[in-house]
Short mmCIF file of C-alpha atoms in Angstrom, two decimals:
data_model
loop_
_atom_site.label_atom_id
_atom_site.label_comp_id
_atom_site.label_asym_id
_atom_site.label_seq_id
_atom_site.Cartn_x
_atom_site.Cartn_y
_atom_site.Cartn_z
CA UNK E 22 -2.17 121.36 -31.11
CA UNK E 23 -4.50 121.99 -34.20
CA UNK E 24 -7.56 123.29 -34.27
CA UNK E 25 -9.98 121.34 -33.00
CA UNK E 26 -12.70 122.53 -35.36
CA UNK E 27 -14.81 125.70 -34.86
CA UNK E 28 -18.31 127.12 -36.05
CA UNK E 29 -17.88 130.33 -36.78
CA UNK E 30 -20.79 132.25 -35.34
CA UNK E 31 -21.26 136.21 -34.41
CA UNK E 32 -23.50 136.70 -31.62
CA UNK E 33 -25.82 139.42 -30.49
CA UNK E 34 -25.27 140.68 -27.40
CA UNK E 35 -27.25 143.39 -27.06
CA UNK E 36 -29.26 143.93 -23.68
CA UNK E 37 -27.55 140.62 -22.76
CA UNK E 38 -25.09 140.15 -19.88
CA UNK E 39 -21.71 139.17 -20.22
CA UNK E 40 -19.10 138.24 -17.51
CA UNK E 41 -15.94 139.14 -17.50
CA UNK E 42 -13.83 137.84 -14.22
CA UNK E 43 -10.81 139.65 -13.59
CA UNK E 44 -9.79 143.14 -13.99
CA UNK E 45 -7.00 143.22 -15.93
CA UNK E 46 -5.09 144.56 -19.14
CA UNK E 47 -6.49 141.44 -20.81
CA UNK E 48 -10.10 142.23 -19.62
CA UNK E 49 -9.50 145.97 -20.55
CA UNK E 50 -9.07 144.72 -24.08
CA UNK E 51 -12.07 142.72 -24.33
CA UNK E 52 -14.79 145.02 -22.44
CA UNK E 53 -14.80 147.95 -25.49
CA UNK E 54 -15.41 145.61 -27.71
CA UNK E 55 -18.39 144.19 -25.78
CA UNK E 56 -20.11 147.52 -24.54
CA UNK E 57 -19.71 148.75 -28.69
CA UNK E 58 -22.05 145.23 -29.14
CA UNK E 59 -24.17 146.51 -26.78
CA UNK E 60 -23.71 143.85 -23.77
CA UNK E 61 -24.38 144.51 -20.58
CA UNK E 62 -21.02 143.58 -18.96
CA UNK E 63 -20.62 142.61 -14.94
CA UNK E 64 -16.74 142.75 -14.11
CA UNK E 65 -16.09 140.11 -11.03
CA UNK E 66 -12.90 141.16 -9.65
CA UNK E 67 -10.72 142.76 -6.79
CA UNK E 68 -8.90 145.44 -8.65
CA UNK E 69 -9.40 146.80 -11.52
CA UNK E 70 -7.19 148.78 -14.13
CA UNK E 71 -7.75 152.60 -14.27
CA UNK E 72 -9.26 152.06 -18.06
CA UNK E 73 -11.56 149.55 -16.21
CA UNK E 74 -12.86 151.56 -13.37
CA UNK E 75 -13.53 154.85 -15.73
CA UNK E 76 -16.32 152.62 -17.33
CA UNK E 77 -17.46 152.04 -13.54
CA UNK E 78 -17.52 155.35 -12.52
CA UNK E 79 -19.88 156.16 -16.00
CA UNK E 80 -22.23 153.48 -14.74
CA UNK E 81 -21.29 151.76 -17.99
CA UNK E 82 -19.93 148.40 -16.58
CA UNK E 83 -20.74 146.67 -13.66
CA UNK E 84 -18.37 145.51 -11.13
CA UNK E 85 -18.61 143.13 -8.19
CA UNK E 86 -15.54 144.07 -5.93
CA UNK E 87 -14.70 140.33 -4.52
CA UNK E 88 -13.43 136.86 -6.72
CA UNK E 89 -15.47 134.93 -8.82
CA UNK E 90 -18.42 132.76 -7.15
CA UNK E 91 -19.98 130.21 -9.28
CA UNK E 92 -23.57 132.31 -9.17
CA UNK E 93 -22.29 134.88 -10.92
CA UNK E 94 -22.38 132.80 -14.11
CA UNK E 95 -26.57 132.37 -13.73
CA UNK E 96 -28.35 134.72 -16.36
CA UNK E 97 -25.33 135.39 -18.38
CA UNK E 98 -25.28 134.70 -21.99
CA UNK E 99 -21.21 134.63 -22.66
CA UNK E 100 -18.50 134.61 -19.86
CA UNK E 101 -14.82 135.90 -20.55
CA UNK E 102 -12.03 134.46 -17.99
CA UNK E 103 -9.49 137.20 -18.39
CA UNK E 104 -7.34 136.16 -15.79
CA UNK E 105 -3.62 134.38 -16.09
CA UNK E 106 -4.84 131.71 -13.06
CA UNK E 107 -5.11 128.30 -14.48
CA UNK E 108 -6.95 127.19 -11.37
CA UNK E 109 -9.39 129.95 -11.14
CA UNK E 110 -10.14 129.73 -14.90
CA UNK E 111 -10.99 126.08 -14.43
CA UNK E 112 -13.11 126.90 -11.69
CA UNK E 113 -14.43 129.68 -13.85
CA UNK E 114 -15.09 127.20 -17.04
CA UNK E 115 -16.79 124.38 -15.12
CA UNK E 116 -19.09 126.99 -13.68
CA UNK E 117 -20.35 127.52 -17.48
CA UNK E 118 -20.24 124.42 -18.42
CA UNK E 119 -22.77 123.37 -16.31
CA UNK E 120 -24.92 126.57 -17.44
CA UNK E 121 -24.26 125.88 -20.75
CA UNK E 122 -22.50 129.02 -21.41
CA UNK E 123 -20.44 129.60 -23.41
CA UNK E 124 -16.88 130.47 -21.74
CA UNK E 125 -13.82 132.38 -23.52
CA UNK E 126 -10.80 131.85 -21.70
CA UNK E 127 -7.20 134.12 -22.00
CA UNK E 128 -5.00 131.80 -20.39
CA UNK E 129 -5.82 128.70 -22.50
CA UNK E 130 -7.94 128.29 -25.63
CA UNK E 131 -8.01 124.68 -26.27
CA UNK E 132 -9.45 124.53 -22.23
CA UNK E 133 -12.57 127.16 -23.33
CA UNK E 134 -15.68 126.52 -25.20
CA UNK E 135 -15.22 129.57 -27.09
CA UNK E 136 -12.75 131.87 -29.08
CA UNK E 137 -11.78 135.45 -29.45
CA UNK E 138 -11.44 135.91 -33.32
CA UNK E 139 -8.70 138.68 -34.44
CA UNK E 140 -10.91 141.45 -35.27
CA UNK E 141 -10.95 144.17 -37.29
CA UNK E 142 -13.62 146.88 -38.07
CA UNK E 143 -14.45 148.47 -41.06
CA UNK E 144 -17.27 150.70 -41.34
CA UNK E 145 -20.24 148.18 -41.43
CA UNK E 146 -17.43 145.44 -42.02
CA UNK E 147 -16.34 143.52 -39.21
CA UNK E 148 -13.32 140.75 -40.39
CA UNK E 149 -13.02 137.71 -38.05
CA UNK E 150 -9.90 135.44 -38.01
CA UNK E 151 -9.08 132.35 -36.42
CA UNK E 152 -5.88 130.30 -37.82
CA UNK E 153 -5.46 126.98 -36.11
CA UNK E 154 -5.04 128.04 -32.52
CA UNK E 155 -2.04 130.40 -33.66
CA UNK E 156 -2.76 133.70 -32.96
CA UNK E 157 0.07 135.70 -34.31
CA UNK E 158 -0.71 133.92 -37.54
CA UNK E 159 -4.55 135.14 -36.96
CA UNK E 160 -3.45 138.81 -36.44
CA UNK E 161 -1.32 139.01 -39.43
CA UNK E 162 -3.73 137.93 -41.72
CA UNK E 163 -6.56 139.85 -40.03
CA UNK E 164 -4.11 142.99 -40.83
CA UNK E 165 -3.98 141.74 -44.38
CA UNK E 166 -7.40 142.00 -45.09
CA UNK E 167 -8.06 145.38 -42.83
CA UNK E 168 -5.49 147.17 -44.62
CA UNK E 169 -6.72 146.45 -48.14
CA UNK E 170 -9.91 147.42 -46.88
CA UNK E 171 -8.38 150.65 -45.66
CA UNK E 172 -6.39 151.39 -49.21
CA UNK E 173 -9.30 150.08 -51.39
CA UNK E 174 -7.70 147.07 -52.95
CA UNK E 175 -10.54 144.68 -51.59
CA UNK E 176 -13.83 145.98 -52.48
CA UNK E 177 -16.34 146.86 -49.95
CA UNK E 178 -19.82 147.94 -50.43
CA UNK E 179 -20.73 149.10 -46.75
CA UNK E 180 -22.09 152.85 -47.80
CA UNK E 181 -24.70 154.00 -49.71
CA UNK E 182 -22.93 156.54 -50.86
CA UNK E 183 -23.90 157.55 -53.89
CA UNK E 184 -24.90 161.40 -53.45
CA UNK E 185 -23.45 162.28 -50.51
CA UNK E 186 -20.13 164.88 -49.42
CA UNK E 187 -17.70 163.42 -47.01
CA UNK E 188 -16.32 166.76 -45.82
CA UNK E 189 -12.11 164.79 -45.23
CA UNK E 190 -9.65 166.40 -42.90
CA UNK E 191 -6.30 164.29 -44.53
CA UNK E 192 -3.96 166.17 -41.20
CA UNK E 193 -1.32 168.18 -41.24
CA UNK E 194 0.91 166.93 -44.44
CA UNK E 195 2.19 163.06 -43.60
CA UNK E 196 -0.44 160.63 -45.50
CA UNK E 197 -0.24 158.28 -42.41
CA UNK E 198 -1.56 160.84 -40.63
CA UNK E 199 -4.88 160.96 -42.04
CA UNK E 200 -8.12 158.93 -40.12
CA UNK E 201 -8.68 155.64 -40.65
CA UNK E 202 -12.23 156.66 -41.31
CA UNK E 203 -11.40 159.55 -43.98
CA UNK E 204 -8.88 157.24 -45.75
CA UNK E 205 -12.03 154.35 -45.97
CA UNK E 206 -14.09 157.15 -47.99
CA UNK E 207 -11.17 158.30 -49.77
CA UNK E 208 -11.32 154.54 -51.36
CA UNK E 209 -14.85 155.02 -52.04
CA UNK E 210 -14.80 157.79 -54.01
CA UNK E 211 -16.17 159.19 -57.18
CA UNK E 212 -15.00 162.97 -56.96
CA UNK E 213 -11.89 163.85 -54.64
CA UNK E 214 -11.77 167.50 -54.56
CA UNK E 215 -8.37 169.13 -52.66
CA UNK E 216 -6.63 171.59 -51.29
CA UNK E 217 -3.32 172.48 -51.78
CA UNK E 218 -2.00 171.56 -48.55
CA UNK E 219 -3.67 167.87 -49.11
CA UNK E 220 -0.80 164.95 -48.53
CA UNK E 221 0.20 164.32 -52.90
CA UNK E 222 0.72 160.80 -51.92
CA UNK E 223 -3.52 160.27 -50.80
CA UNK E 224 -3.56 161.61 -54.58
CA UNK E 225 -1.72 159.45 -56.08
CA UNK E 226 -3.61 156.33 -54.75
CA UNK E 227 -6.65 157.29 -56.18
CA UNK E 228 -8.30 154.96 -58.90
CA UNK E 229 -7.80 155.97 -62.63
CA UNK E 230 -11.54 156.62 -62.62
CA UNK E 231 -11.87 158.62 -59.97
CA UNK E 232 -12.30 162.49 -60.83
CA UNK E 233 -9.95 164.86 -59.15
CA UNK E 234 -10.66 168.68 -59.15
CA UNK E 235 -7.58 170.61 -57.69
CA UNK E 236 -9.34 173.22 -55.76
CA UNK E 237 -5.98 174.93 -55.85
CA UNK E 238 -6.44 175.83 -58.93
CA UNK E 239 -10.28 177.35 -59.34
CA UNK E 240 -9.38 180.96 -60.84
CA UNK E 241 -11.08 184.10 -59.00
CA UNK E 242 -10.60 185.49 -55.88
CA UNK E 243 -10.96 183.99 -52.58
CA UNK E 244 -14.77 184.52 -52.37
CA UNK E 245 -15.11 183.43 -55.69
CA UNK E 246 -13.39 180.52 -55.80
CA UNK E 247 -15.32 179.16 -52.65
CA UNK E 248 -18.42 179.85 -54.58
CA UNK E 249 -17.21 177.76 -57.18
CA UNK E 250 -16.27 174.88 -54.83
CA UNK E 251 -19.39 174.82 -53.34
CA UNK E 252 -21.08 174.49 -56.72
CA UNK E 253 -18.52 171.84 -57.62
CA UNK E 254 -19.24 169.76 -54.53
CA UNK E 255 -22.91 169.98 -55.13
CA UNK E 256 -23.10 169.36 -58.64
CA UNK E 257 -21.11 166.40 -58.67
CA UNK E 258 -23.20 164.75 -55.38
CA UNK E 259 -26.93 166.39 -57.31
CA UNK E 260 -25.29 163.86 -60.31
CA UNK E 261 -25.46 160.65 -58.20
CA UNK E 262 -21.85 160.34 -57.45
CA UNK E 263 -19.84 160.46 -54.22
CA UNK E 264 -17.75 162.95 -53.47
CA UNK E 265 -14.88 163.00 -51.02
CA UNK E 266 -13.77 167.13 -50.10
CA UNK E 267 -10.15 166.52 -48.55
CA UNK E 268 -9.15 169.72 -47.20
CA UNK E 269 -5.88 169.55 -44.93
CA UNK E 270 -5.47 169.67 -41.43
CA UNK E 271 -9.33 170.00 -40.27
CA UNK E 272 -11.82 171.05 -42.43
CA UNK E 273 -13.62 173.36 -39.00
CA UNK E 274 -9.90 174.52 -38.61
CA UNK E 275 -9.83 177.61 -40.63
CA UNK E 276 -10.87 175.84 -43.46
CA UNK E 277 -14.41 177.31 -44.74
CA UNK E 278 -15.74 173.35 -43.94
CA UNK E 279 -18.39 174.98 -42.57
CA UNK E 280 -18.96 177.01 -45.71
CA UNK E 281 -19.43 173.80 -47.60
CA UNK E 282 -21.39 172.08 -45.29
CA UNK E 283 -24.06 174.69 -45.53
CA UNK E 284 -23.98 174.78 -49.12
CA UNK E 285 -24.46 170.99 -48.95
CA UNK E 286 -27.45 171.86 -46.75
CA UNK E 287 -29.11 174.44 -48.65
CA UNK E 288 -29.12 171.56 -51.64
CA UNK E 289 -30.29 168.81 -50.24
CA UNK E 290 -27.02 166.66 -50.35
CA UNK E 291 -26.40 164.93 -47.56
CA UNK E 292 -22.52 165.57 -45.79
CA UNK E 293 -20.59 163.35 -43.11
CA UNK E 294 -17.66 165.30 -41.56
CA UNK E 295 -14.97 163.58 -41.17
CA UNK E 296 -12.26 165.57 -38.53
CA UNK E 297 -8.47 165.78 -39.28
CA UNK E 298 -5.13 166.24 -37.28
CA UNK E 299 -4.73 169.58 -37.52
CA UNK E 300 -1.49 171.26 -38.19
CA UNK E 301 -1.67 173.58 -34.92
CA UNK E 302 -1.30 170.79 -32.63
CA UNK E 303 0.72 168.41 -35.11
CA UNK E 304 3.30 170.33 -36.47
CA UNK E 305 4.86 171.68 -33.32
CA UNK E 306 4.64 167.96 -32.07
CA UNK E 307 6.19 166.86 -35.10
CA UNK E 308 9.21 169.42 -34.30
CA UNK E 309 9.44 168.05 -30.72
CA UNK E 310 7.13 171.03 -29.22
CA UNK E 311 4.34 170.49 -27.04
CA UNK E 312 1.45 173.37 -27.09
CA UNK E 313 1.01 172.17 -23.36
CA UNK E 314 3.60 170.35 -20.62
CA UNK E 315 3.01 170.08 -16.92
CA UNK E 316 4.55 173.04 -15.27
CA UNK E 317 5.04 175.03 -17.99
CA UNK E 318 1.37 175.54 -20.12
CA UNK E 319 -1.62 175.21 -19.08
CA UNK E 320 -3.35 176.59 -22.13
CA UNK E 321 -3.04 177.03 -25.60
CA UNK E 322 -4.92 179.24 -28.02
CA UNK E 323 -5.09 178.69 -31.78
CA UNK E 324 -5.88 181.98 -34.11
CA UNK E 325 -5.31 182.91 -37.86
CA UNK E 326 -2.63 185.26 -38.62
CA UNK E 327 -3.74 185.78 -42.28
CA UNK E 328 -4.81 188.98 -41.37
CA UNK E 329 -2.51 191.36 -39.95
CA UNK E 330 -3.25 192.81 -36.08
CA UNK E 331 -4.21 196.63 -37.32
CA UNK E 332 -6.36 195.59 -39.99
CA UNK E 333 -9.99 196.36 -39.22
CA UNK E 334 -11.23 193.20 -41.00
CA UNK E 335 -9.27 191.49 -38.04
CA UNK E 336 -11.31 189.35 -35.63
CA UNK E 337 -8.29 188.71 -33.21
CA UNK E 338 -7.77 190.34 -29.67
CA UNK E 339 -4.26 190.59 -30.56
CA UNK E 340 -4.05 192.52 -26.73
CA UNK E 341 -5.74 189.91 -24.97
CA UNK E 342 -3.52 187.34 -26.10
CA UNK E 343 -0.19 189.10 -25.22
CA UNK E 344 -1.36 189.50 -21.82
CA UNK E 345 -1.69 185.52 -21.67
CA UNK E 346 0.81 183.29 -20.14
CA UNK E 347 -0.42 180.27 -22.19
CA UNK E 348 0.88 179.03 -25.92
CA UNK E 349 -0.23 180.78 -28.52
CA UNK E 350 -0.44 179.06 -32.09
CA UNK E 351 -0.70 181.35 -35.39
CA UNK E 352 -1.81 179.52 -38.34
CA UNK E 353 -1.19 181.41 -41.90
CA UNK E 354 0.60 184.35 -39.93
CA UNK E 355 4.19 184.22 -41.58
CA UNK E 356 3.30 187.32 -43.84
CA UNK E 357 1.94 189.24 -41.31
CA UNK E 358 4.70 187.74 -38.84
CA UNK E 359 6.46 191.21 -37.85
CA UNK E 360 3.38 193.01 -37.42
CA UNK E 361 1.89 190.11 -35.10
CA UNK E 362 4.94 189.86 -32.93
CA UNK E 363 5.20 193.94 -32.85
CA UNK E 364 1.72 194.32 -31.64
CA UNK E 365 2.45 191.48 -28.57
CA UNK E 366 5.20 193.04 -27.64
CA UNK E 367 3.44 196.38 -27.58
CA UNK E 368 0.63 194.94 -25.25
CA UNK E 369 3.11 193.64 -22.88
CA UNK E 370 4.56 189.79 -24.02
CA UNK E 371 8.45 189.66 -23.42
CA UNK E 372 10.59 190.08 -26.58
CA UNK E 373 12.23 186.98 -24.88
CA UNK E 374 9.24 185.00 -24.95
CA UNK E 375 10.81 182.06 -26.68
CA UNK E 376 8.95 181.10 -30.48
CA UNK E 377 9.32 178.98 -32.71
CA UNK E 378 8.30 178.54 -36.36
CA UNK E 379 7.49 174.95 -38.43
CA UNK E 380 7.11 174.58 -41.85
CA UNK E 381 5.84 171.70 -43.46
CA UNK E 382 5.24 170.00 -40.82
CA UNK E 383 5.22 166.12 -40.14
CA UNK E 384 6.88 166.05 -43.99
CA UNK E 385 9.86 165.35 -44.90
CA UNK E 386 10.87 168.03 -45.57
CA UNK E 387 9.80 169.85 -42.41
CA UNK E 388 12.13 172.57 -41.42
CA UNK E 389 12.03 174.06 -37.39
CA UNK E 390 13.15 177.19 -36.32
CA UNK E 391 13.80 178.20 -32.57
CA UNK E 392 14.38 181.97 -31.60
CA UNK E 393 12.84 184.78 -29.42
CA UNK E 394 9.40 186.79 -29.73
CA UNK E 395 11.88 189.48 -30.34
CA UNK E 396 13.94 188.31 -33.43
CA UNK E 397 11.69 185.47 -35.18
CA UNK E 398 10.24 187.50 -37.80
CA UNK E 399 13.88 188.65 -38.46
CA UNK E 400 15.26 184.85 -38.56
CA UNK E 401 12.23 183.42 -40.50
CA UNK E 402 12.78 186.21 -43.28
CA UNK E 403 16.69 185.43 -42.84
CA UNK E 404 16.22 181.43 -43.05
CA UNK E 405 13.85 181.58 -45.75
CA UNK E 406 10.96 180.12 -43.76
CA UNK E 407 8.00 180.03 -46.21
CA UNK E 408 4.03 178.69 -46.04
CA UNK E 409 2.90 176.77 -45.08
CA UNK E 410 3.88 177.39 -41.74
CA UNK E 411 3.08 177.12 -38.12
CA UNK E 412 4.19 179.98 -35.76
CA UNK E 413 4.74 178.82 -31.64
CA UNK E 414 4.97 181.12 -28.82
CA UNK E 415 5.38 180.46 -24.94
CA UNK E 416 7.80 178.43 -23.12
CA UNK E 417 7.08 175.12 -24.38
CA UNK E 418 9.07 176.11 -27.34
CA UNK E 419 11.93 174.67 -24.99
CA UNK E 420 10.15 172.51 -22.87
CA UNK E 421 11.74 169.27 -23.78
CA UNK E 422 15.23 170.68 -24.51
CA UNK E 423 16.45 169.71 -20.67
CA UNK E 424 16.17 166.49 -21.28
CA UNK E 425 17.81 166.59 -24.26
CA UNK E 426 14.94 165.20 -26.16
CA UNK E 427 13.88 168.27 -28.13
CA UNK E 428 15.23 168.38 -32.03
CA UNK E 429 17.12 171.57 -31.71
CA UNK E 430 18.51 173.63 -28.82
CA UNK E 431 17.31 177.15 -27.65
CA UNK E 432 18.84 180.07 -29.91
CA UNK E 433 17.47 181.34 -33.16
CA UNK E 434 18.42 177.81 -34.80
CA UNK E 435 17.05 176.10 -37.69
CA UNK E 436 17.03 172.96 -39.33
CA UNK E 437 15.24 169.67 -39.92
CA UNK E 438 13.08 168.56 -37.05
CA UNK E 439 11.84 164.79 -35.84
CA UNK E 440 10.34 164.18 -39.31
CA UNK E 441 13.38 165.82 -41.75
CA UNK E 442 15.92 163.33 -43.87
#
C-alpha cells in the first residue's frame, strides 16, 4: 500500500496529556520520547514492563491499572495504541475519532490517523522520516542522515559555539567508543587540543582547517606544561573560536579536567563537560574482566598508581585498600607496580589474590595478562607489559573463566584479549 499522503507536522506536547494504552515493549519505546517533549503521559493498561513501572514509581507517568475505556480518550491531545490487538486498537481509534484526536497506532498504520516518524536527535536537531509506509526503508535513511550529522559531513549549525571549551572524554582508546555527544562537538570544532592517549583515528577525521595542538608535546615539566594548556585553551576560545579539549578516558578521571575547567572559569570562557568511558572500567571489560559480578565483588575502587605507596607526596591509603575484599583498579601504576603490590601484601592482601594487567585496552592491539598479586609485577616486567596500562586485582580477574567465556585462563598468561587481531 503507498502512502496515502501525510502533513508533516511536529507537535508540542508540553503540559499536554497523551495516552498511551498498553504496557508493553512497544509502549516502552514510545513513552521516553514523549516525557523528553514534555507530555504528560497516562498509561491505560494491566501490566506493565519493568522500564514502564520505574517511571510510575517516580510519579513521572501515570497509569490506570485496568483496559482501555472510551473516557479515557476525553482531554487528551494525542493517543498512542501500543498494543498488538487489532480489535482493541479499533476500539481504541474510533474512540479518537470521535474526539478528534489524533490516534497513532503500532499494529497498523494505514488504520491510524497518525504516524511515528523514524527519529533521530541531534543536539537541537531532531531528523524525522517517513518513506511510504515502509519502515525499514524509513530507519535506514534516518541513520543516513544521523550519522553524517554525527561525523560532520552534513553541516549543522545547532551551537553557538564560538568561544566556548568543550572539555571531551574520547574513552579508553577504540574511536567507537567515544559519546555520541563529544563526537557531535568534535565535528564542530575550531581547535582540537589532545592527549596522547586520544583514539589517532578521531584525529584523523578532523577538517583540514581545523587546528590541532598535540598536548603531548608542550615542552616543560608536568606543572608547566598544564600551565601552558590552560593558556592554550583560553587563548584560542578569548579569540572567538571553539575549542574541543579531548583528553582520553574521562577528563574528571585523573585527568587535570578540573584544572582546565577552572582556568576556563577564572577567564570568562564558558566550558561544557562532556564525560568519557574511562579506561578503569573499559579496559578490564574489554579483556573479558568485570570490576564487579554477583557473588564475587561487591565493590570496586579506582586510584592512581603514578606515585609509588612510600612516597610522601602519595594521597593513597595503600593499607586500607589491602584490607578490602573488593576490586581494586590502579591506573598509571605499572612503574610503581612492585612497590604497590609489596606494600598490599605487607598490609595483609593474599599473594594469591588473582590480578591482572591490560594494556591498550579496547585497541587492537590490546594485550591481557592474568597472574597472582604475588608474581604480576614479575610477569608484566617479563612480558614486556608497557603504558598505558590498567592493573586489576580481586577475584573477578577469573570470574567469567568457569564458563569458559573469559579470553584467557587463570595462570600468569598473556596474550590478546576480546579486542586483539
Amino acid at each position: 500500500m503507498t502512502d496515502p499522503g501525510l502533513y508533516p507536522l511536529a507537535l508540542r506536547l508540553a503540559g499536554r496529556r497523551v495516552l498511551v494504552v498498553g504496557g508493553g515493549a512497544v509502549a516502552t519505546r514510545r513513552v521516553p520520547a514523549l516525557l523528553d517533549a514534555g507530555a504528560e503521559v497516562l498509561v491505560v493498561a494491566p501490566r506493565l514492563t519493568p522500564a514502564l513501572r520505574a517511571y510510575v514509581d517516580a510519579g513521572r507517568v501515570g497509569w490506570a491499572d485496568r483496559r482501555f475505556e472510551p473516557s479515557d480518550v476525553d482531554d487528551v491531545w494525542l493517543v498512542q495504541v501500543a498494543v498488538d490487538d487489532p480489535v482493541a486498537a479499533a476500539e481504541v481509534s474510533a474512540a479518537a475519532d470521535a474526539r478528534r484526536t489524533f490516534c497513532v497506532r503500532a499494529d497498523d498504520r494505514f488504520a491510524a490517523t497518525a504516524w511515528t516518524p523514524a527519529t533521530a536527535r541531534h543536539g537541537s536537531v531532531t531528523v524525522a522520516v517517513t518513506a511510504g509506509g515502509d519502515p525499514r526503508r524509513a530507519v535506514a535513511i534516518r541513520d543516513a542522515i544521523r550519522d553524517r550529522l554525527a561525523d560532520g559531513t552534513l553541516p549543522s549549525s545547532h551551537l553557538p559555539v564560538a568561544g566556548q571549551v568543550a572539555l571531551v572524554g574520547s574513552g579508553p582508546g577504540d574511536p567507537e567508543l567515544i559519546t555520541v555527544k563529544g563526537r557531535r562537538l568534535l565535528a564542530r570544532a575550531d581547535v582540537v587540543v589532545a592527549d596522547r592517549l586520544v583514539p589517532g583515528l578521531l584525529l584523523d577525521e578532523l577538517g583540514p582547517d581545523v587546528e590541532l595542538v598535540d598536548a603531548s608535546k608542550i615542552p616543560y615539566g608536568p606543572s608547566r606544561a598544564q600551565e601552558e594548556i590552560n593558556r592554550i585553551i583560553v587563548d584560542r576560545a578569548l579569540a572567538g573560536r571553539f575549542v574541543v579539549r579531548l583528553k582520553g578516558g574521562d577528563p574528571y578521571v585523573f585527568g587535570r579536567g578540573g584544572e582546565e575547567v577552572v582556568a576556563c572559569a577564572r577567564a570568562g570562557v564558558p566550558v561544557v563537560v562532556v564525560p568519557g568511558v574511562t579506561s578503569s572500567i573499559a579496559a578490564p571489560a574489554g579483556a573479558g574482566i568485570p570490576v564487579t559480578h554477583r557473588g564475587v565483588a561487591h565493590e570496586f575502587t579506582v586510584v592512581s598508581g603514578h606515585v609509588g605507596p612510600d612516597d610522601p607526596a602519595s594521597l593513597v591509603d595503600w593499607p586500607a585498600l589491602a584490607r578490602m575484599r573488593g576490586t581494586l583498579v590502579v591506573l598509571m601504576g605499572l612503574k610503581n607496580l612492585p612497590a604497590i603490590t609489596a606494600t598490599l601484601q605487607a598490609h595483609g592482601r593474599s599473594p594469591k589474590t588473582p590480578a591482572a594487567v591490560v594494556q591498550e585496552g579496547t585497541t587492537g592491539a590490546q594485550r591481557v595478562l592474568r597472574s597472582t598479586l604475588g608474581e604480576v609485577a614479575r610477569a608484566a616486567v617479563a612480558e614486556g607489559f608497557r603504558p598505558p596500562s590498567v592493573v586489576v586485582v580481586g577475584d573477578v580477574v577469573h570470574a567469567l573463566d568457569a564458563g569458559g567465556t573469559g579470553p584467557a585462563r587463570a595462570g600468569a598468561a598473556a596474550g590478546r584479549g576480546m579486542f586483539g587481531a
